[in-house]
Amino acid sequence: MNEPLTGQRAALRQRCNPSGRRVGWLLGWALALFPWTLAQDYPQWRGVNRDGQMGGLPVRTTWSEPARLLWSLPVGAGYATPLLVGGRIYVHARRAEEEEVLAIQESTAKILWSDRYPAPYQLDPAAAGHGKGPKSTPVFAEGRLYTLGISGILSCYDGARGTLLWRKRFDDRFPSASPVFGTAASPLVDAGTLYLHVGGMAKGALLALDAVTGKEKWAWTGDGPGYASPVLANLGGLRQLITQTERFLVGLSAQSGQLLWKLPFETAYRQNIVTPLVWRDLLLFSGINKGVTAIRLRRQNQTPNAPWMTEQVWHNREFSIYMSSPILTGDLLWGHSHRNKGQFFCLDAATGRALWSGEPRQGEHASLYQAHGQLFLLNELGDLLITTPDPRQPRLLRQYHLGESALWAHPVIFRNQILVRDQTHLRLYRLFTG
C-alpha cells in the first residue's frame, strides 16, 4: 500500500462531529515501584520529551491489515491522554460529577486501583459542547502520579498503590480556577519540581511546586493560563520554562520563575493551544489564524544580566495550527493546519519554506507522532495514517480506522501496539506481529 498520500483520498469519512470540541519534558525519573523502566514508556504529555517522538522502536514499513483489537475497556469521559509506565496504564476520567483516576494492567486490562473524588463542574455557555473533561494529561515521575482536573484540582498519588499523597485546589486563590473551556494545560516534572499553570481568564499563575510535598517554590502571576502545555528547554545558556499563556508567549527561569521575555500572542477567543517546539536555537510556535513562526532568543549583550531579545527568524502565513501540536523529523516541521478543513503540511524548520501540503478535509484535529521511523497521523474521526516522513511526497503505508467515537486524546504508541482513547472506551490494538 505504498501509495502517495496526496491524492490518495479525496476526504476522510464525514461520520462524527463532536459539537466543535476543543482541547486543550524534560523528565528525570527513576521508578521506585517497578524494577526497571522501558524506553517506550509514555510518562507525560506527548511522550518522554513532550515532542511527539516515540523512541526505541525499530523502523518498520509493513503492517497488519486490519489492526487487531486486543481489548476494550470503558473508562469514563474526557480526553486526557493515558500514560503508560512500566506495564501500567494510568487514566484520568469523569463519571457524572466525579473525576476518577485508574491504574490498569496493560497486558490484561485489569484495573489495579482506582480513586474518585467530587469534581462538580459548570460549563461556560461558550463551551457547552466541549464536555466536562478532564483534558490535562497527567504526568508520572519518581513513582508518583500527578493529575490536574478540568476545574484545576491537582492530585498526587502513589503510583503503585493509588494512595492519595496530597491534593491542592486553587478556587480560593483566583476568581476562576479554570479558563473558559476548562483546564487543559498538562503539568510537567523535572528535577524534583512540578510545573503547572493554574487559574482562569487574566488571573492565574505559573507555579513551581516541590514534587514530593506540593510546597510552592515560586509563582509567576503575569497572565492566566491558555490551553497550551509548557515545555523546558536550554536556550541562551539558561534553563527556561516556555508556554503560551492566555495572551502571551513567555519564557521564565525554571529555577527562579523570573520572567525572561514575553511576546504578545492572542488568538480568537483566546484559544492559545499549541505546545511550542525547540529546534536548535529556534523556538517554533503557532495558533489559529496566526501562521507558523520561528524566533531566536538571545541576550542583548554578553553580560550575565543583560535583557533578553526575541528575533523573528521566519513566519509562514500559508498554514496555521489550531488544536494540534507539530513534530520535527530532523530539519522538517510537520503539522496539521486548521485551514482547508484540516490539512497536513511540512515546512523547512530553518526557513519556514513550505515543502509539502496534503489533501484538504483531513479532520478538525489530529495527533502527530514519529514512531518506527514513520509518521503516525491520527485525526478525531479515528483515521490513523502511517506515512513515510518524505517532504517531497509522503507515501501512505497503511490506513486504519480505530475507536468507535471521536478521538480527541492523543494515542500511545509502543512495541507493536497503539493505545487509543475515544469518548467512552480505552482500546488497545496490535498493528503488526512480532
XYZ file of C-alpha atoms in Angstrom:
434
model
C 0.000 0.000 0.000
C 2.946 2.303 -0.723
C 0.867 4.946 -2.483
C 1.279 8.709 -2.430
C -0.543 10.390 0.431
C -1.516 13.358 -1.721
C -4.413 12.286 -3.927
C -4.844 9.002 -2.066
C -8.193 10.100 -0.696
C -10.469 12.975 -1.596
C -11.642 13.339 2.011
C -11.920 11.495 5.285
C -15.212 9.931 6.219
C -17.698 12.514 7.485
C -19.155 10.480 10.295
C -18.581 12.216 13.614
C -18.681 15.846 14.666
C -18.397 16.236 18.441
C -20.026 19.684 18.537
C -16.824 21.537 17.808
C -14.994 20.272 20.856
C -11.666 21.955 21.675
C -8.819 20.576 23.579
C -6.989 21.811 25.049
C 9.859 17.336 29.368
C 12.095 17.106 30.197
C 11.511 14.461 32.835
C 14.114 12.962 35.115
C 12.604 9.879 36.589
C 13.578 6.544 38.056
C 10.620 4.396 39.059
C 10.603 3.233 42.629
C 7.721 0.830 42.198
C 8.974 -1.115 39.159
C 12.304 -2.981 38.872
C 13.048 -1.312 35.502
C 11.791 1.323 33.156
C 11.033 0.930 29.490
C 12.349 3.032 26.630
C 8.837 3.017 25.221
C 7.116 4.345 28.321
C 4.793 7.316 27.878
C 5.020 9.208 31.203
C 3.583 12.603 30.208
C 2.071 14.823 27.501
C 3.389 13.897 24.016
C 5.843 11.331 25.352
C 9.124 11.289 27.240
C 10.367 14.611 25.818
C 6.973 16.281 25.201
C 7.725 16.392 21.479
C 5.797 13.502 19.895
C 8.879 11.295 19.427
C 8.332 7.621 20.302
C 11.904 6.376 20.666
C 13.291 2.855 20.904
C 11.100 1.459 18.115
C 12.747 -0.184 15.075
C 11.998 1.139 11.602
C 9.079 -0.676 10.013
C 7.435 -0.473 6.592
C 4.904 -3.347 6.679
C 1.796 -3.506 8.834
C -1.069 -5.862 9.628
C -4.407 -5.487 7.943
C -6.651 -4.964 9.761
C -5.386 -3.785 13.154
C -6.205 -6.408 15.774
C -8.225 -5.236 18.791
C -6.629 -6.817 21.880
C -9.023 -5.391 24.466
C -11.534 -2.620 25.090
C -12.372 -1.125 28.481
C -14.956 1.551 29.429
C -13.121 4.316 31.279
C -15.457 7.291 31.531
C -15.475 10.624 29.739
C -12.700 13.071 28.963
C -9.756 13.326 26.622
C -6.707 13.399 28.816
C -4.094 11.197 27.162
C -3.487 7.944 29.087
C 0.013 7.252 30.393
C 1.996 4.028 30.062
C 4.674 3.387 32.673
C 6.270 0.039 33.485
C 3.412 -2.002 32.044
C 0.718 0.050 33.763
C -1.723 2.430 32.111
C -2.938 5.474 34.036
C -6.211 7.143 33.012
C -7.859 10.328 34.256
C -11.587 10.419 33.509
C -15.001 11.721 34.579
C -18.066 9.859 35.787
C -21.024 12.180 36.429
C -19.832 14.850 38.887
C -16.715 12.979 39.980
C -13.267 12.666 38.459
C -11.672 9.226 38.538
C -8.087 8.015 38.333
C -7.424 4.441 37.189
C -4.348 2.223 37.105
C -4.758 -0.587 34.567
C -2.586 -3.595 33.741
C -1.559 -3.123 30.113
C -1.388 -6.823 29.244
C -4.800 -7.801 30.658
C -6.858 -4.577 31.046
C -7.304 -5.465 34.724
C -7.997 -2.440 36.940
C -5.315 -2.439 39.647
C -6.574 0.535 41.622
C -8.924 3.469 41.262
C -9.844 6.630 43.120
C -12.768 9.024 42.723
C -13.250 12.490 44.169
C -16.019 15.102 43.854
C -15.386 17.462 40.934
C -18.639 19.261 40.055
C -18.115 21.495 37.056
C -20.392 24.037 35.402
C -19.643 24.518 31.720
C -19.404 28.065 30.447
C -22.150 28.613 27.821
C -19.415 29.204 25.221
C -18.067 25.738 25.970
C -21.378 23.889 26.213
C -20.443 21.382 23.520
C -16.944 20.713 24.785
C -17.610 18.243 27.562
C -16.563 18.314 31.206
C -13.132 16.758 30.722
C -10.694 16.170 32.209
C -8.443 17.461 29.429
C -4.978 17.807 31.004
C -2.682 14.816 30.527
C -1.255 13.525 33.842
C 2.468 13.192 34.491
C 4.348 10.332 36.192
C 7.709 10.815 37.888
C 9.675 9.131 40.691
C 6.868 6.693 41.440
C 4.251 9.440 41.743
C 1.282 10.213 39.508
C 0.063 13.807 39.199
C -3.351 14.678 37.735
C -4.878 18.089 37.017
C -8.660 18.150 36.707
C -10.785 20.348 34.466
C -11.584 22.684 37.387
C -7.951 22.859 38.469
C -7.901 20.160 41.170
C -4.298 18.937 41.473
C -3.716 15.476 42.957
C -0.576 13.479 43.733
C -0.817 9.682 44.069
C 1.488 6.856 44.956
C 1.602 5.191 41.546
C 1.948 1.667 42.934
C -0.876 1.612 45.459
C -3.107 4.505 44.456
C -2.749 6.211 47.833
C -3.509 9.917 47.687
C -0.384 11.709 48.910
C -1.694 15.278 48.684
C -4.222 17.405 46.855
C -4.493 21.131 46.089
C -7.299 23.378 44.903
C -6.964 26.915 43.576
C -10.556 28.202 43.619
C -9.833 30.310 46.724
C -6.840 31.946 45.056
C -8.262 33.143 41.740
C -11.683 34.493 40.667
C -11.930 31.448 38.401
C -9.979 28.236 38.919
C -10.056 27.347 35.208
C -10.283 29.144 31.843
C -13.444 29.282 29.712
C -13.014 25.881 28.073
C -11.667 24.214 31.215
C -8.166 23.419 32.404
C -6.236 21.775 29.561
C -2.549 22.625 30.055
C -0.662 19.486 31.071
C 1.779 19.695 34.010
C 5.382 18.524 33.866
C 8.005 17.341 36.360
C 11.732 17.998 36.144
C 14.474 17.526 38.741
C 12.074 17.283 41.655
C 9.918 20.248 40.616
C 6.326 20.116 39.384
C 5.423 22.904 36.938
C 1.827 23.815 36.051
C -0.339 26.768 35.008
C -3.478 27.310 37.085
C -6.275 29.874 37.375
C -8.656 31.395 34.844
C -9.046 34.317 32.473
C -6.442 37.062 33.106
C -5.874 35.812 36.665
C -3.643 32.818 37.121
C -0.157 31.661 37.942
C 2.597 29.538 36.505
C 3.684 27.564 39.560
C 6.727 25.574 40.566
C 5.953 23.133 43.371
C 8.090 20.661 45.263
C 7.128 17.411 43.546
C 7.241 15.437 46.802
C 5.406 17.748 49.190
C 3.474 20.119 46.903
C 5.052 23.112 48.648
C 5.233 26.183 46.419
C 8.703 27.231 45.261
C 7.731 30.203 43.109
C 4.787 31.691 41.237
C 4.583 33.959 38.197
C 1.244 35.776 38.111
C 1.683 37.762 34.905
C -1.191 36.126 32.995
C -3.875 33.485 33.138
C -3.398 30.085 31.506
C -4.050 29.273 27.901
C -4.619 25.683 26.828
C -1.033 25.018 25.730
C 1.265 22.798 27.777
C 4.629 24.171 28.932
C 7.999 22.784 27.899
C 11.501 23.100 29.332
C 14.482 23.969 27.150
C 18.038 25.217 27.424
C 18.186 28.383 25.343
C 20.773 31.128 25.550
C 22.611 29.195 28.242
C 19.652 29.202 30.618
C 17.022 26.614 31.517
C 13.672 28.108 30.566
C 10.039 27.200 31.117
C 8.219 28.182 27.915
C 4.496 28.222 27.183
C 1.602 30.027 25.562
C -0.408 31.793 28.231
C -3.798 33.395 27.659
C -2.327 36.447 25.906
C 1.406 35.855 25.527
C 4.221 33.520 24.618
C 6.558 33.604 27.613
C 9.853 32.261 28.899
C 10.634 32.054 32.623
C 13.694 30.972 34.514
C 12.941 27.405 35.553
C 14.891 27.908 38.761
C 13.514 31.216 39.995
C 10.365 31.938 37.978
C 11.773 35.251 36.789
C 10.154 36.449 33.563
C 12.896 36.462 30.938
C 10.873 37.546 27.907
C 7.344 37.641 26.546
C 5.656 38.216 23.201
C 2.045 39.337 22.769
C 0.141 36.395 21.285
C -3.654 36.347 21.220
C -5.866 34.093 19.122
C -9.622 34.101 18.542
C -11.462 33.599 21.828
C -8.004 33.428 23.441
C -7.588 29.794 22.457
C -3.807 29.551 22.728
C -3.384 25.787 22.461
C -0.227 24.751 20.586
C 2.722 23.277 22.515
C 5.911 25.110 21.440
C 8.810 23.180 19.891
C 12.537 23.863 20.116
C 14.712 23.233 17.055
C 18.388 24.038 17.502
C 18.351 27.623 18.785
C 14.876 28.420 17.436
C 11.501 28.334 19.135
C 8.649 27.260 16.830
C 5.008 28.057 17.598
C 1.618 28.684 16.031
C -2.044 29.450 16.736
C -5.379 29.716 14.996
C -5.052 32.155 12.053
C -1.574 33.147 13.257
C 0.585 31.278 10.760
C 3.686 29.389 11.923
C 6.595 31.366 13.390
C 10.205 30.769 14.422
C 12.010 33.107 16.811
C 15.539 33.177 18.195
C 16.092 34.093 21.831
C 19.276 35.843 22.918
C 20.586 38.406 25.363
C 21.161 41.963 24.180
C 24.850 41.675 25.088
C 27.307 39.286 26.702
C 26.821 40.413 30.290
C 25.137 37.833 32.562
C 22.166 40.027 33.489
C 21.537 41.565 30.078
C 17.881 41.697 28.968
C 16.572 39.072 26.592
C 15.611 39.778 22.984
C 13.292 37.872 20.662
C 14.194 37.925 16.979
C 11.734 36.646 14.370
C 13.627 34.349 12.002
C 10.734 33.365 9.747
C 6.965 33.447 9.525
C 4.853 31.218 7.278
C 1.362 32.618 6.617
C 0.168 29.721 4.480
C -0.528 27.330 7.361
C -1.853 27.848 10.879
C -2.273 25.324 13.668
C -5.308 25.325 15.940
C -5.676 22.377 18.329
C -2.815 20.129 17.218
C 0.865 20.420 18.084
C 3.596 19.916 15.455
C 6.502 17.489 15.421
C 10.024 17.502 13.993
C 11.798 14.863 11.936
C 15.344 16.104 11.522
C 15.115 19.534 9.883
C 11.453 19.102 8.914
C 8.453 20.531 10.739
C 5.204 18.580 10.280
C 1.838 19.937 11.336
C -1.924 19.840 10.901
C -3.410 23.139 9.762
C -6.980 24.103 10.594
C -7.295 25.727 7.172
C -8.983 23.938 4.279
C -10.991 21.974 6.862
C -7.843 20.259 8.072
C -4.642 19.780 6.092
C -1.298 18.178 6.882
C 1.830 20.072 5.856
C 5.618 20.075 6.043
C 7.942 23.080 6.408
C 11.700 23.530 6.331
C 12.430 24.232 10.010
C 15.345 26.525 9.127
C 13.498 28.796 6.711
C 9.763 28.153 7.113
C 9.505 27.331 3.409
C 6.582 25.058 2.561
C 7.822 21.702 1.243
C 4.558 19.766 1.025
C 0.855 20.054 1.767
C -1.695 17.248 1.731
C -5.311 16.962 0.729
C -7.920 19.169 2.467
C -10.672 17.893 4.768
C -8.348 15.880 6.996
C -10.372 16.430 10.172
C -10.755 19.132 12.774
C -7.924 17.873 14.973
C -5.005 15.485 14.573
C -2.317 13.982 16.808
C 1.109 13.723 15.143
C 3.866 11.337 16.232
C 7.043 9.800 14.879
C 7.396 6.078 15.599
C 9.015 3.117 13.846
C 10.754 5.637 11.577
C 7.399 6.795 10.161
C 4.754 9.456 10.759
C 1.627 8.488 12.684
C -1.245 10.886 11.955
C -4.456 10.257 13.896
C -7.467 12.544 13.496
C -10.553 12.864 15.679
C -12.552 10.774 13.204
C -10.469 7.755 14.209
C -8.429 7.573 10.994
C -4.803 6.632 11.555
C -2.443 7.276 8.636
C 1.042 5.792 8.745
C 3.224 7.563 6.197
C 6.872 7.999 5.289
C 8.440 11.278 6.525
C 9.423 12.284 2.985
C 8.962 16.044 2.404
C 8.842 15.610 -1.391
C 5.948 13.153 -1.336
C 4.953 11.252 1.821
C 3.784 7.739 0.959
C 0.808 6.194 2.708
C 1.996 2.866 4.100
C -1.182 1.886 5.927
C -4.505 3.376 6.989
C -6.569 2.135 9.912
C -9.832 3.152 11.499
C -9.614 2.985 15.296
C -12.177 3.619 18.003
C -15.952 3.825 17.888
C -16.447 7.518 18.702
C -14.481 10.746 18.408
C -10.780 10.525 19.311
C -9.601 13.738 20.978
C -6.992 12.177 23.265
C -3.546 11.512 21.838
C -2.573 7.872 21.194
C 0.205 5.946 22.926
C 2.455 4.007 20.519
C 4.686 1.279 21.947
C 6.163 -2.023 20.807
C 3.840 -3.229 18.025
C 0.739 -1.707 19.590
C -1.236 1.515 19.827
C -3.439 2.588 22.712
C -6.310 4.940 21.866
C -8.997 6.567 23.940
C -12.300 7.518 22.341
C -15.265 9.180 24.071
C -16.239 6.092 26.050
C -13.516 3.432 25.946
C -9.821 2.747 26.145
C -8.788 0.361 23.351
C -5.538 -1.474 22.659
C -4.719 -2.546 19.092
C -1.894 -4.597 17.611
C -0.513 -3.141 14.381
C 1.800 -5.983 13.409
C 3.044 -9.316 14.746
C 6.484 -9.879 16.157
